[in-house]
Amino acid sequence: MKLQSLIENATKYTDMTVAVAAAEDEEVIDAVTMALDRHFGKFILYGDREQILQLLKQKNYANSDNIEIVHVNSTVQAAELAVKAVHFNEANVLMKGNIPTATLLKAVLNKEYGLRTGKVLSHVAVFEVPGYDRLIIVTDAAMNISPDLEQKAQIVTNAVAVAHSIGIKMPKVAPLAAVEVVNPSMPATMDAAALTMMQNRGQIKGCIIDGPLALDNAVSVMAAEHKRIHSEVAGKADILLVPDIEAGNMLYKSLVYFANAKVGAIIAGAKAPIVLTSRSDSAESKLYSLALAVCSASK
């Protein structure tokens, strides 16, 4: 499976609407028009009308029936109206534009009109790594700083739901640590063992969990065999659960900058998927994230 398959799947859901907060951004408009070129999604663009129109004219999309522009006077108002559109079921996906992440998340977490469900919000990134035989999911590289066991269980559940939405029916989850044995001095190994038992006892469903596993024996059959690790997950992991945000951030950026991996990512656990890309992300990455969000919202 390649990330291109997400785009192909997203084209099946022509009735999906994406609310974009502060859409006056060239990379965002590039992603929006690339999605429209591929016939998936309708868009409500919140922001400065003149700036948005100017960018759309450059792409020959100023008069598209699949785009609605809502003029706002500030990024705070853009975030509020975009979140409300999702809250009141006028849109199925929320997307971050040229707006600080904190501003958007403040609206997402608003008690009156926000998108909270009582679940942990977590970042789920789907990577296509050159030379690797399948997509690999990394979580959580951007939201939860140092999650405890209960939060990790919810992070896994969020990632499993995303995996199901892209066709991975029984994802294999590897809780990562520096070693593949339980060591009471290393909390990540203790949490990994607990998550494994929680899945075995039916507390976490829809996946297979085995850990702790080090990165090499989570993704390489050869490395797992060399360490004489026998499990359904070792060497075959679909989801890599990182122990904390530092590990996740480094793994995420290592895949992008050293391995030239392609990536799409969303925030899961809210009422609807949130495309929370970075300013440095390419339009292509934003497009993959949009496709992932549309596929997730369809389930």
PDB file of C-alpha atoms in Angstrom:
ATOM      1  CA  MET A   1       0.000   0.000   0.000  1.00  0.00           C
ATOM      2  CA  LYS A   2       1.197   3.498  -0.894  1.00  0.00           C
ATOM      3  CA  LEU A   3       0.004   6.911   0.256  1.00  0.00           C
ATOM      4  CA  GLN A   4      -1.377   7.395  -3.247  1.00  0.00           C
ATOM      5  CA  SER A   5      -3.952   4.743  -2.334  1.00  0.00           C
ATOM      6  CA  LEU A   6      -5.297   7.093   0.374  1.00  0.00           C
ATOM      7  CA  ILE A   7      -6.059   9.654  -2.312  1.00  0.00           C
ATOM      8  CA  GLU A   8      -7.769   7.000  -4.415  1.00  0.00           C
ATOM      9  CA  ASN A   9      -9.860   5.938  -1.429  1.00  0.00           C
ATOM     10  CA  ALA A  10     -10.714   9.548  -0.580  1.00  0.00           C
ATOM     11  CA  THR A  11     -12.216  10.082  -4.037  1.00  0.00           C
ATOM     12  CA  LYS A  12     -15.031   7.720  -3.028  1.00  0.00           C
ATOM     13  CA  TYR A  13     -16.293  10.229  -0.475  1.00  0.00           C
ATOM     14  CA  THR A  14     -17.457  13.146  -2.620  1.00  0.00           C
ATOM     15  CA  ASP A  15     -19.850  14.411   0.054  1.00  0.00           C
ATOM     16  CA  MET A  16     -17.108  15.164   2.610  1.00  0.00           C
ATOM     17  CA  THR A  17     -16.626  18.825   3.565  1.00  0.00           C
ATOM     18  CA  VAL A  18     -13.416  20.257   5.025  1.00  0.00           C
ATOM     19  CA  ALA A  19     -13.430  23.440   7.129  1.00  0.00           C
ATOM     20  CA  VAL A  20     -10.092  25.283   6.794  1.00  0.00           C
ATOM     21  CA  ALA A  21      -9.183  27.830   9.482  1.00  0.00           C
ATOM     22  CA  ALA A  22      -7.146  30.773   8.096  1.00  0.00           C
ATOM     23  CA  ALA A  23      -6.933  29.481   4.540  1.00  0.00           C
ATOM     24  CA  GLU A  24      -4.934  32.433   3.141  1.00  0.00           C
ATOM     25  CA  ASP A  25      -1.782  30.361   2.701  1.00  0.00           C
ATOM     26  CA  GLU A  26      -0.192  29.262  -0.585  1.00  0.00           C
ATOM     27  CA  GLU A  27       0.659  25.711   0.547  1.00  0.00           C
ATOM     28  CA  VAL A  28      -2.830  25.223   1.978  1.00  0.00           C
ATOM     29  CA  ILE A  29      -4.511  26.450  -1.212  1.00  0.00           C
ATOM     30  CA  ASP A  30      -2.178  24.201  -3.217  1.00  0.00           C
ATOM     31  CA  ALA A  31      -3.349  21.210  -1.161  1.00  0.00           C
ATOM     32  CA  VAL A  32      -7.005  22.238  -1.484  1.00  0.00           C
ATOM     33  CA  THR A  33      -6.833  22.607  -5.254  1.00  0.00           C
ATOM     34  CA  MET A  34      -4.840  19.366  -5.591  1.00  0.00           C
ATOM     35  CA  ALA A  35      -7.659  17.620  -3.687  1.00  0.00           C
ATOM     36  CA  LEU A  36     -10.251  19.215  -5.975  1.00  0.00           C
ATOM     37  CA  ASP A  37      -8.229  18.180  -9.026  1.00  0.00           C
ATOM     38  CA  ARG A  38      -8.596  14.615  -7.770  1.00  0.00           C
ATOM     39  CA  HIS A  39     -12.317  15.083  -7.093  1.00  0.00           C
ATOM     40  CA  PHE A  40     -12.437  14.565  -3.356  1.00  0.00           C
ATOM     41  CA  GLY A  41     -13.849  16.916  -0.797  1.00  0.00           C
ATOM     42  CA  LYS A  42     -15.658  20.225  -0.668  1.00  0.00           C
ATOM     43  CA  PHE A  43     -14.098  23.116   1.219  1.00  0.00           C
ATOM     44  CA  ILE A  44     -15.214  25.986   3.412  1.00  0.00           C
ATOM     45  CA  LEU A  45     -12.321  28.448   3.580  1.00  0.00           C
ATOM     46  CA  TYR A  46     -12.290  30.832   6.549  1.00  0.00           C
ATOM     47  CA  GLY A  47      -9.971  33.815   6.311  1.00  0.00           C
ATOM     48  CA  ASP A  48      -9.276  37.020   4.420  1.00  0.00           C
ATOM     49  CA  ARG A  49     -11.523  36.810   1.361  1.00  0.00           C
ATOM     50  CA  GLU A  50      -9.353  38.902  -0.953  1.00  0.00           C
ATOM     51  CA  GLN A  51      -6.165  37.002  -0.147  1.00  0.00           C
ATOM     52  CA  ILE A  52      -7.907  33.644  -0.557  1.00  0.00           C
ATOM     53  CA  LEU A  53      -9.475  34.690  -3.855  1.00  0.00           C
ATOM     54  CA  GLN A  54      -6.125  35.902  -5.172  1.00  0.00           C
ATOM     55  CA  LEU A  55      -4.539  32.541  -4.392  1.00  0.00           C
ATOM     56  CA  LEU A  56      -7.467  30.647  -5.930  1.00  0.00           C
ATOM     57  CA  LYS A  57      -7.295  32.735  -9.112  1.00  0.00           C
ATOM     58  CA  GLN A  58      -3.697  31.630  -9.584  1.00  0.00           C
ATOM     59  CA  LYS A  59      -4.993  28.049  -9.589  1.00  0.00           C
ATOM     60  CA  ASN A  60      -8.055  28.790 -11.747  1.00  0.00           C
ATOM     61  CA  TYR A  61     -10.374  27.826  -8.896  1.00  0.00           C
ATOM     62  CA  ALA A  62     -11.875  31.213  -7.993  1.00  0.00           C
ATOM     63  CA  ASN A  63     -15.334  30.167  -9.209  1.00  0.00           C
ATOM     64  CA  SER A  64     -15.427  26.548  -8.057  1.00  0.00           C
ATOM     65  CA  ASP A  65     -18.787  25.229  -6.859  1.00  0.00           C
ATOM     66  CA  ASN A  66     -16.899  23.094  -4.333  1.00  0.00           C
ATOM     67  CA  ILE A  67     -15.402  26.068  -2.492  1.00  0.00           C
ATOM     68  CA  GLU A  68     -17.146  28.451  -0.115  1.00  0.00           C
ATOM     69  CA  ILE A  69     -15.229  31.430   1.278  1.00  0.00           C
ATOM     70  CA  VAL A  70     -16.208  32.926   4.630  1.00  0.00           C
ATOM     71  CA  HIS A  71     -14.507  36.230   5.379  1.00  0.00           C
ATOM     72  CA  VAL A  72     -13.204  36.720   8.915  1.00  0.00           C
ATOM     73  CA  ASN A  73     -11.208  39.481  10.550  1.00  0.00           C
ATOM     74  CA  SER A  74      -8.821  37.423  12.698  1.00  0.00           C
ATOM     75  CA  THR A  75      -7.302  33.980  13.107  1.00  0.00           C
ATOM     76  CA  VAL A  76      -9.227  33.598  16.362  1.00  0.00           C
ATOM     77  CA  GLN A  77     -12.505  34.099  14.505  1.00  0.00           C
ATOM     78  CA  ALA A  78     -11.363  31.751  11.733  1.00  0.00           C
ATOM     79  CA  ALA A  79     -10.638  29.004  14.283  1.00  0.00           C
ATOM     80  CA  GLU A  80     -13.944  29.537  16.073  1.00  0.00           C
ATOM     81  CA  LEU A  81     -16.085  29.416  12.930  1.00  0.00           C
ATOM     82  CA  ALA A  82     -14.225  26.456  11.391  1.00  0.00           C
ATOM     83  CA  VAL A  83     -14.571  24.441  14.611  1.00  0.00           C
ATOM     84  CA  LYS A  84     -18.240  25.381  14.911  1.00  0.00           C
ATOM     85  CA  ALA A  85     -18.821  24.167  11.348  1.00  0.00           C
ATOM     86  CA  VAL A  86     -17.547  20.724  12.359  1.00  0.00           C
ATOM     87  CA  HIS A  87     -19.345  20.805  15.730  1.00  0.00           C
ATOM     88  CA  PHE A  88     -22.678  21.500  14.038  1.00  0.00           C
ATOM     89  CA  ASN A  89     -22.058  18.884  11.299  1.00  0.00           C
ATOM     90  CA  GLU A  90     -21.663  21.415   8.512  1.00  0.00           C
ATOM     91  CA  ALA A  91     -18.192  19.953   7.858  1.00  0.00           C
ATOM     92  CA  ASN A  92     -16.613  16.542   8.426  1.00  0.00           C
ATOM     93  CA  VAL A  93     -12.930  17.497   8.761  1.00  0.00           C
ATOM     94  CA  LEU A  94     -11.079  20.421  10.347  1.00  0.00           C
ATOM     95  CA  MET A  95      -7.884  21.708   8.738  1.00  0.00           C
ATOM     96  CA  LYS A  96      -5.290  24.117  10.081  1.00  0.00           C
ATOM     97  CA  GLY A  97      -4.267  26.943   7.763  1.00  0.00           C
ATOM     98  CA  ASN A  98      -2.048  29.953   8.422  1.00  0.00           C
ATOM     99  CA  ILE A  99      -2.811  29.994  12.125  1.00  0.00           C
ATOM    100  CA  PRO A 100      -0.901  29.165  15.324  1.00  0.00           C
ATOM    101  CA  THR A 101      -1.590  25.628  16.511  1.00  0.00           C
ATOM    102  CA  ALA A 102      -2.428  26.903  20.011  1.00  0.00           C
ATOM    103  CA  THR A 103      -5.139  29.183  18.597  1.00  0.00           C
ATOM    104  CA  LEU A 104      -6.794  26.341  16.715  1.00  0.00           C
ATOM    105  CA  LEU A 105      -6.570  23.886  19.602  1.00  0.00           C
ATOM    106  CA  LYS A 106      -8.073  26.435  21.998  1.00  0.00           C
ATOM    107  CA  ALA A 107     -11.172  26.467  19.780  1.00  0.00           C
ATOM    108  CA  VAL A 108     -11.114  22.666  19.436  1.00  0.00           C
ATOM    109  CA  LEU A 109     -11.133  22.315  23.236  1.00  0.00           C
ATOM    110  CA  ASN A 110     -13.847  24.930  23.817  1.00  0.00           C
ATOM    111  CA  LYS A 111     -16.484  23.462  26.155  1.00  0.00           C
ATOM    112  CA  GLU A 112     -19.440  24.997  24.309  1.00  0.00           C
ATOM    113  CA  TYR A 113     -18.714  24.383  20.640  1.00  0.00           C
ATOM    114  CA  GLY A 114     -15.468  22.403  20.561  1.00  0.00           C
ATOM    115  CA  LEU A 115     -14.731  18.898  19.343  1.00  0.00           C
ATOM    116  CA  ARG A 116     -13.866  17.124  22.578  1.00  0.00           C
ATOM    117  CA  THR A 117     -15.251  13.617  23.082  1.00  0.00           C
ATOM    118  CA  GLY A 118     -13.648  12.745  26.391  1.00  0.00           C
ATOM    119  CA  LYS A 119     -10.904  10.825  24.609  1.00  0.00           C
ATOM    120  CA  VAL A 120      -7.220  11.692  24.482  1.00  0.00           C
ATOM    121  CA  LEU A 121      -6.312  13.665  21.359  1.00  0.00           C
ATOM    122  CA  SER A 122      -3.265  12.181  19.661  1.00  0.00           C
ATOM    123  CA  HIS A 123      -1.161  12.660  16.551  1.00  0.00           C
ATOM    124  CA  VAL A 124      -1.235   9.786  14.065  1.00  0.00           C
ATOM    125  CA  ALA A 125       1.263   9.890  11.193  1.00  0.00           C
ATOM    126  CA  VAL A 126       1.224   7.458   8.261  1.00  0.00           C
ATOM    127  CA  PHE A 127       4.566   7.080   6.486  1.00  0.00           C
ATOM    128  CA  GLU A 128       5.543   5.706   3.109  1.00  0.00           C
ATOM    129  CA  VAL A 129       9.239   4.890   3.481  1.00  0.00           C
ATOM    130  CA  PRO A 130      11.257   4.240   0.298  1.00  0.00           C
ATOM    131  CA  GLY A 131      12.233   0.586   0.087  1.00  0.00           C
ATOM    132  CA  TYR A 132       9.867  -0.484   2.862  1.00  0.00           C
ATOM    133  CA  ASP A 133       7.131  -2.963   1.998  1.00  0.00           C
ATOM    134  CA  ARG A 134       4.178  -1.298   3.734  1.00  0.00           C
ATOM    135  CA  LEU A 135       2.888   1.890   5.281  1.00  0.00           C
ATOM    136  CA  ILE A 136       4.050   2.477   8.849  1.00  0.00           C
ATOM    137  CA  ILE A 137       2.105   4.445  11.463  1.00  0.00           C
ATOM    138  CA  VAL A 138       3.906   6.462  14.154  1.00  0.00           C
ATOM    139  CA  THR A 139       2.111   7.790  17.229  1.00  0.00           C
ATOM    140  CA  ASP A 140       2.251  10.124  19.171  1.00  0.00           C
ATOM    141  CA  ALA A 141       4.858  12.533  17.841  1.00  0.00           C
ATOM    142  CA  ALA A 142       3.184  15.883  18.464  1.00  0.00           C
ATOM    143  CA  MET A 143       0.453  16.065  21.107  1.00  0.00           C
ATOM    144  CA  ASN A 144       1.064  14.159  24.336  1.00  0.00           C
ATOM    145  CA  ILE A 145       4.347  14.995  26.033  1.00  0.00           C
ATOM    146  CA  SER A 146       4.820  12.082  28.409  1.00  0.00           C
ATOM    147  CA  PRO A 147       1.696   9.904  28.349  1.00  0.00           C
ATOM    148  CA  ASP A 148       0.923   7.520  31.190  1.00  0.00           C
ATOM    149  CA  LEU A 149      -0.331   3.971  30.675  1.00  0.00           C
ATOM    150  CA  GLU A 150      -3.995   4.916  30.405  1.00  0.00           C
ATOM    151  CA  GLN A 151      -3.201   7.655  27.888  1.00  0.00           C
ATOM    152  CA  LYS A 152      -1.020   5.268  25.873  1.00  0.00           C
ATOM    153  CA  ALA A 153      -3.911   2.815  25.685  1.00  0.00           C
ATOM    154  CA  GLN A 154      -6.115   5.572  24.240  1.00  0.00           C
ATOM    155  CA  ILE A 155      -3.348   6.653  21.851  1.00  0.00           C
ATOM    156  CA  VAL A 156      -3.179   3.067  20.592  1.00  0.00           C
ATOM    157  CA  THR A 157      -6.970   2.965  20.194  1.00  0.00           C
ATOM    158  CA  ASN A 158      -6.880   6.173  18.128  1.00  0.00           C
ATOM    159  CA  ALA A 159      -4.127   4.810  15.886  1.00  0.00           C
ATOM    160  CA  VAL A 160      -5.940   1.494  15.453  1.00  0.00           C
ATOM    161  CA  ALA A 161      -9.072   3.336  14.301  1.00  0.00           C
ATOM    162  CA  VAL A 162      -7.002   5.221  11.713  1.00  0.00           C
ATOM    163  CA  ALA A 163      -5.384   1.966  10.586  1.00  0.00           C
ATOM    164  CA  HIS A 164      -8.801   0.368  10.126  1.00  0.00           C
ATOM    165  CA  SER A 165      -9.952   3.367   8.058  1.00  0.00           C
ATOM    166  CA  ILE A 166      -7.133   2.839   5.551  1.00  0.00           C
ATOM    167  CA  GLY A 167      -7.694  -0.887   5.198  1.00  0.00           C
ATOM    168  CA  ILE A 168      -5.385  -2.433   7.813  1.00  0.00           C
ATOM    169  CA  LYS A 169      -7.904  -4.797   9.389  1.00  0.00           C
ATOM    170  CA  MET A 170      -5.853  -6.139  12.300  1.00  0.00           C
ATOM    171  CA  PRO A 171      -2.884  -3.809  12.795  1.00  0.00           C
ATOM    172  CA  LYS A 172       0.160  -5.051  14.654  1.00  0.00           C
ATOM    173  CA  VAL A 173       1.232  -2.585  17.358  1.00  0.00           C
ATOM    174  CA  ALA A 174       4.785  -2.342  18.705  1.00  0.00           C
ATOM    175  CA  PRO A 175       5.214  -0.285  21.888  1.00  0.00           C
ATOM    176  CA  LEU A 176       8.793   0.922  21.437  1.00  0.00           C
ATOM    177  CA  ALA A 177      11.554   1.052  24.006  1.00  0.00           C
ATOM    178  CA  ALA A 178      15.345   0.969  23.969  1.00  0.00           C
ATOM    179  CA  VAL A 179      15.330  -2.777  24.663  1.00  0.00           C
ATOM    180  CA  GLU A 180      12.989  -5.699  24.086  1.00  0.00           C
ATOM    181  CA  VAL A 181      12.963  -7.001  27.651  1.00  0.00           C
ATOM    182  CA  VAL A 182      11.031  -5.716  30.650  1.00  0.00           C
ATOM    183  CA  ASN A 183      13.255  -3.648  32.911  1.00  0.00           C
ATOM    184  CA  PRO A 184      11.708  -2.027  36.022  1.00  0.00           C
ATOM    185  CA  SER A 185      14.257   0.789  35.703  1.00  0.00           C
ATOM    186  CA  MET A 186      12.871   1.667  32.253  1.00  0.00           C
ATOM    187  CA  PRO A 187       9.211   2.756  32.525  1.00  0.00           C
ATOM    188  CA  ALA A 188       8.634   2.454  28.771  1.00  0.00           C
ATOM    189  CA  THR A 189       9.238  -1.299  28.980  1.00  0.00           C
ATOM    190  CA  MET A 190       6.802  -1.654  31.869  1.00  0.00           C
ATOM    191  CA  ASP A 191       4.088   0.239  29.985  1.00  0.00           C
ATOM    192  CA  ALA A 192       4.743  -1.842  26.864  1.00  0.00           C
ATOM    193  CA  ALA A 193       4.307  -5.074  28.793  1.00  0.00           C
ATOM    194  CA  ALA A 194       1.113  -3.774  30.393  1.00  0.00           C
ATOM    195  CA  LEU A 195      -0.336  -2.754  27.014  1.00  0.00           C
ATOM    196  CA  THR A 196       0.461  -6.200  25.660  1.00  0.00           C
ATOM    197  CA  MET A 197      -1.434  -7.800  28.539  1.00  0.00           C
ATOM    198  CA  MET A 198      -4.319  -5.335  28.158  1.00  0.00           C
ATOM    199  CA  GLN A 199      -4.744  -6.387  24.552  1.00  0.00           C
ATOM    200  CA  ASN A 200      -4.490 -10.070  25.474  1.00  0.00           C
ATOM    201  CA  ARG A 201      -7.258  -9.567  28.043  1.00  0.00           C
ATOM    202  CA  GLY A 202      -9.523  -7.707  25.604  1.00  0.00           C
ATOM    203  CA  GLN A 203      -9.105  -4.242  27.110  1.00  0.00           C
ATOM    204  CA  ILE A 204      -7.689  -2.935  23.815  1.00  0.00           C
ATOM    205  CA  LYS A 205      -9.474  -4.296  20.759  1.00  0.00           C
ATOM    206  CA  GLY A 206      -9.012  -4.478  17.007  1.00  0.00           C
ATOM    207  CA  CYS A 207      -5.261  -5.028  17.014  1.00  0.00           C
ATOM    208  CA  ILE A 208      -2.381  -7.233  18.137  1.00  0.00           C
ATOM    209  CA  ILE A 209       0.094  -5.703  20.602  1.00  0.00           C
ATOM    210  CA  ASP A 210       3.478  -7.092  21.597  1.00  0.00           C
ATOM    211  CA  GLY A 211       6.199  -5.265  23.460  1.00  0.00           C
ATOM    212  CA  PRO A 212       8.488  -3.928  24.545  1.00  0.00           C
ATOM    213  CA  LEU A 213      10.262  -3.965  21.193  1.00  0.00           C
ATOM    214  CA  ALA A 214      13.244  -1.922  20.076  1.00  0.00           C
ATOM    215  CA  LEU A 215      12.814  -0.155  16.743  1.00  0.00           C
ATOM    216  CA  ASP A 216      14.995  -2.601  14.799  1.00  0.00           C
ATOM    217  CA  ASN A 217      13.165  -5.737  15.876  1.00  0.00           C
ATOM    218  CA  ALA A 218       9.785  -4.025  15.487  1.00  0.00           C
ATOM    219  CA  VAL A 219      10.266  -3.338  11.781  1.00  0.00           C
ATOM    220  CA  SER A 220      12.878  -5.887  10.631  1.00  0.00           C
ATOM    221  CA  VAL A 221      12.168  -9.618  10.538  1.00  0.00           C
ATOM    222  CA  MET A 222      15.895 -10.239  10.227  1.00  0.00           C
ATOM    223  CA  ALA A 223      16.648  -8.218  13.365  1.00  0.00           C
ATOM    224  CA  ALA A 224      13.897 -10.001  15.291  1.00  0.00           C
ATOM    225  CA  GLU A 225      15.199 -13.409  14.219  1.00  0.00           C
ATOM    226  CA  HIS A 226      18.736 -12.418  15.172  1.00  0.00           C
ATOM    227  CA  LYS A 227      17.474 -11.533  18.666  1.00  0.00           C
ATOM    228  CA  ARG A 228      15.430 -14.766  18.691  1.00  0.00           C
ATOM    229  CA  ILE A 229      12.209 -12.873  19.260  1.00  0.00           C
ATOM    230  CA  HIS A 230       9.155 -14.882  18.280  1.00  0.00           C
ATOM    231  CA  SER A 231       5.891 -12.967  18.082  1.00  0.00           C
ATOM    232  CA  GLU A 232       3.170 -11.933  15.660  1.00  0.00           C
ATOM    233  CA  VAL A 233       4.380  -8.323  15.799  1.00  0.00           C
ATOM    234  CA  ALA A 234       8.190  -8.464  15.792  1.00  0.00           C
ATOM    235  CA  GLY A 235       9.489  -7.419  12.376  1.00  0.00           C
ATOM    236  CA  LYS A 236       5.938  -6.889  11.108  1.00  0.00           C
ATOM    237  CA  ALA A 237       4.668  -3.865  13.050  1.00  0.00           C
ATOM    238  CA  ASP A 238       2.100  -1.579  11.408  1.00  0.00           C
ATOM    239  CA  ILE A 239       1.920   0.879  14.322  1.00  0.00           C
ATOM    240  CA  LEU A 240       4.912   2.159  16.282  1.00  0.00           C
ATOM    241  CA  LEU A 241       3.880   3.537  19.671  1.00  0.00           C
ATOM    242  CA  VAL A 242       6.643   5.853  20.896  1.00  0.00           C
ATOM    243  CA  PRO A 243       7.246   6.286  24.653  1.00  0.00           C
ATOM    244  CA  ASP A 244       7.152  10.098  24.662  1.00  0.00           C
ATOM    245  CA  ILE A 245       7.021  13.158  22.440  1.00  0.00           C
ATOM    246  CA  GLU A 246      10.812  13.530  22.177  1.00  0.00           C
ATOM    247  CA  ALA A 247      11.225  10.016  20.798  1.00  0.00           C
ATOM    248  CA  GLY A 248       8.276  10.512  18.470  1.00  0.00           C
ATOM    249  CA  ASN A 249       9.460  13.868  17.177  1.00  0.00           C
ATOM    250  CA  MET A 250      12.927  12.509  16.442  1.00  0.00           C
ATOM    251  CA  LEU A 251      11.611   9.373  14.725  1.00  0.00           C
ATOM    252  CA  TYR A 252       9.156  11.427  12.657  1.00  0.00           C
ATOM    253  CA  LYS A 253      11.781  13.890  11.456  1.00  0.00           C
ATOM    254  CA  SER A 254      14.388  11.168  10.914  1.00  0.00           C
ATOM    255  CA  LEU A 255      12.013   9.381   8.539  1.00  0.00           C
ATOM    256  CA  VAL A 256      11.312  12.604   6.634  1.00  0.00           C
ATOM    257  CA  TYR A 257      14.825  14.051   6.447  1.00  0.00           C
ATOM    258  CA  PHE A 258      17.056  10.952   6.419  1.00  0.00           C
ATOM    259  CA  ALA A 259      14.804   8.401   4.736  1.00  0.00           C
ATOM    260  CA  ASN A 260      12.963  10.819   2.405  1.00  0.00           C
ATOM    261  CA  ALA A 261       9.676   9.347   3.586  1.00  0.00           C
ATOM    262  CA  LYS A 262       6.335  10.731   2.488  1.00  0.00           C
ATOM    263  CA  VAL A 263       3.823  11.356   5.257  1.00  0.00           C
ATOM    264  CA  GLY A 264       0.225  12.222   5.972  1.00  0.00           C
ATOM    265  CA  ALA A 265      -0.901  12.958   9.523  1.00  0.00           C
ATOM    266  CA  ILE A 266      -3.979  13.853  11.522  1.00  0.00           C
ATOM    267  CA  ILE A 267      -5.081  14.492  15.083  1.00  0.00           C
ATOM    268  CA  ALA A 268      -7.404  11.663  16.159  1.00  0.00           C
ATOM    269  CA  GLY A 269      -9.664  11.317  19.173  1.00  0.00           C
ATOM    270  CA  ALA A 270     -11.772  14.425  18.529  1.00  0.00           C
ATOM    271  CA  LYS A 271     -15.298  14.522  17.129  1.00  0.00           C
ATOM    272  CA  ALA A 272     -13.741  14.693  13.661  1.00  0.00           C
ATOM    273  CA  PRO A 273     -10.243  14.265  12.204  1.00  0.00           C
ATOM    274  CA  ILE A 274      -8.038  17.362  12.384  1.00  0.00           C
ATOM    275  CA  VAL A 275      -5.402  18.115   9.749  1.00  0.00           C
ATOM    276  CA  LEU A 276      -2.784  19.864  11.866  1.00  0.00           C
ATOM    277  CA  THR A 277       0.159  20.179   9.516  1.00  0.00           C
ATOM    278  CA  SER A 278       3.273  22.279  10.025  1.00  0.00           C
ATOM    279  CA  ARG A 279       4.111  25.401   8.030  1.00  0.00           C
ATOM    280  CA  SER A 280       7.173  23.526   6.776  1.00  0.00           C
ATOM    281  CA  ASP A 281       5.093  20.645   5.387  1.00  0.00           C
ATOM    282  CA  SER A 282       4.821  20.488   1.614  1.00  0.00           C
ATOM    283  CA  ALA A 283       1.534  20.801  -0.277  1.00  0.00           C
ATOM    284  CA  GLU A 284       1.904  17.101  -1.129  1.00  0.00           C
ATOM    285  CA  SER A 285       2.124  16.203   2.566  1.00  0.00           C
ATOM    286  CA  LYS A 286      -0.927  18.349   3.295  1.00  0.00           C
ATOM    287  CA  LEU A 287      -2.767  16.531   0.478  1.00  0.00           C
ATOM    288  CA  TYR A 288      -1.913  13.123   1.974  1.00  0.00           C
ATOM    289  CA  SER A 289      -3.081  14.396   5.367  1.00  0.00           C
ATOM    290  CA  LEU A 290      -6.352  15.592   3.851  1.00  0.00           C
ATOM    291  CA  ALA A 291      -6.896  12.218   2.200  1.00  0.00           C
ATOM    292  CA  LEU A 292      -6.143  10.433   5.478  1.00  0.00           C
ATOM    293  CA  ALA A 293      -8.602  12.702   7.305  1.00  0.00           C
ATOM    294  CA  VAL A 294     -11.348  12.085   4.737  1.00  0.00           C
ATOM    295  CA  CYS A 295     -10.828   8.309   4.944  1.00  0.00           C
ATOM    296  CA  SER A 296     -10.901   8.487   8.765  1.00  0.00           C
ATOM    297  CA  ALA A 297     -14.014  10.655   8.817  1.00  0.00           C
ATOM    298  CA  SER A 298     -15.845   8.142   6.632  1.00  0.00           C
ATOM    299  CA  LYS A 299     -15.687   5.423   9.295  1.00  0.00           C
TER     300      LYS A 299
END
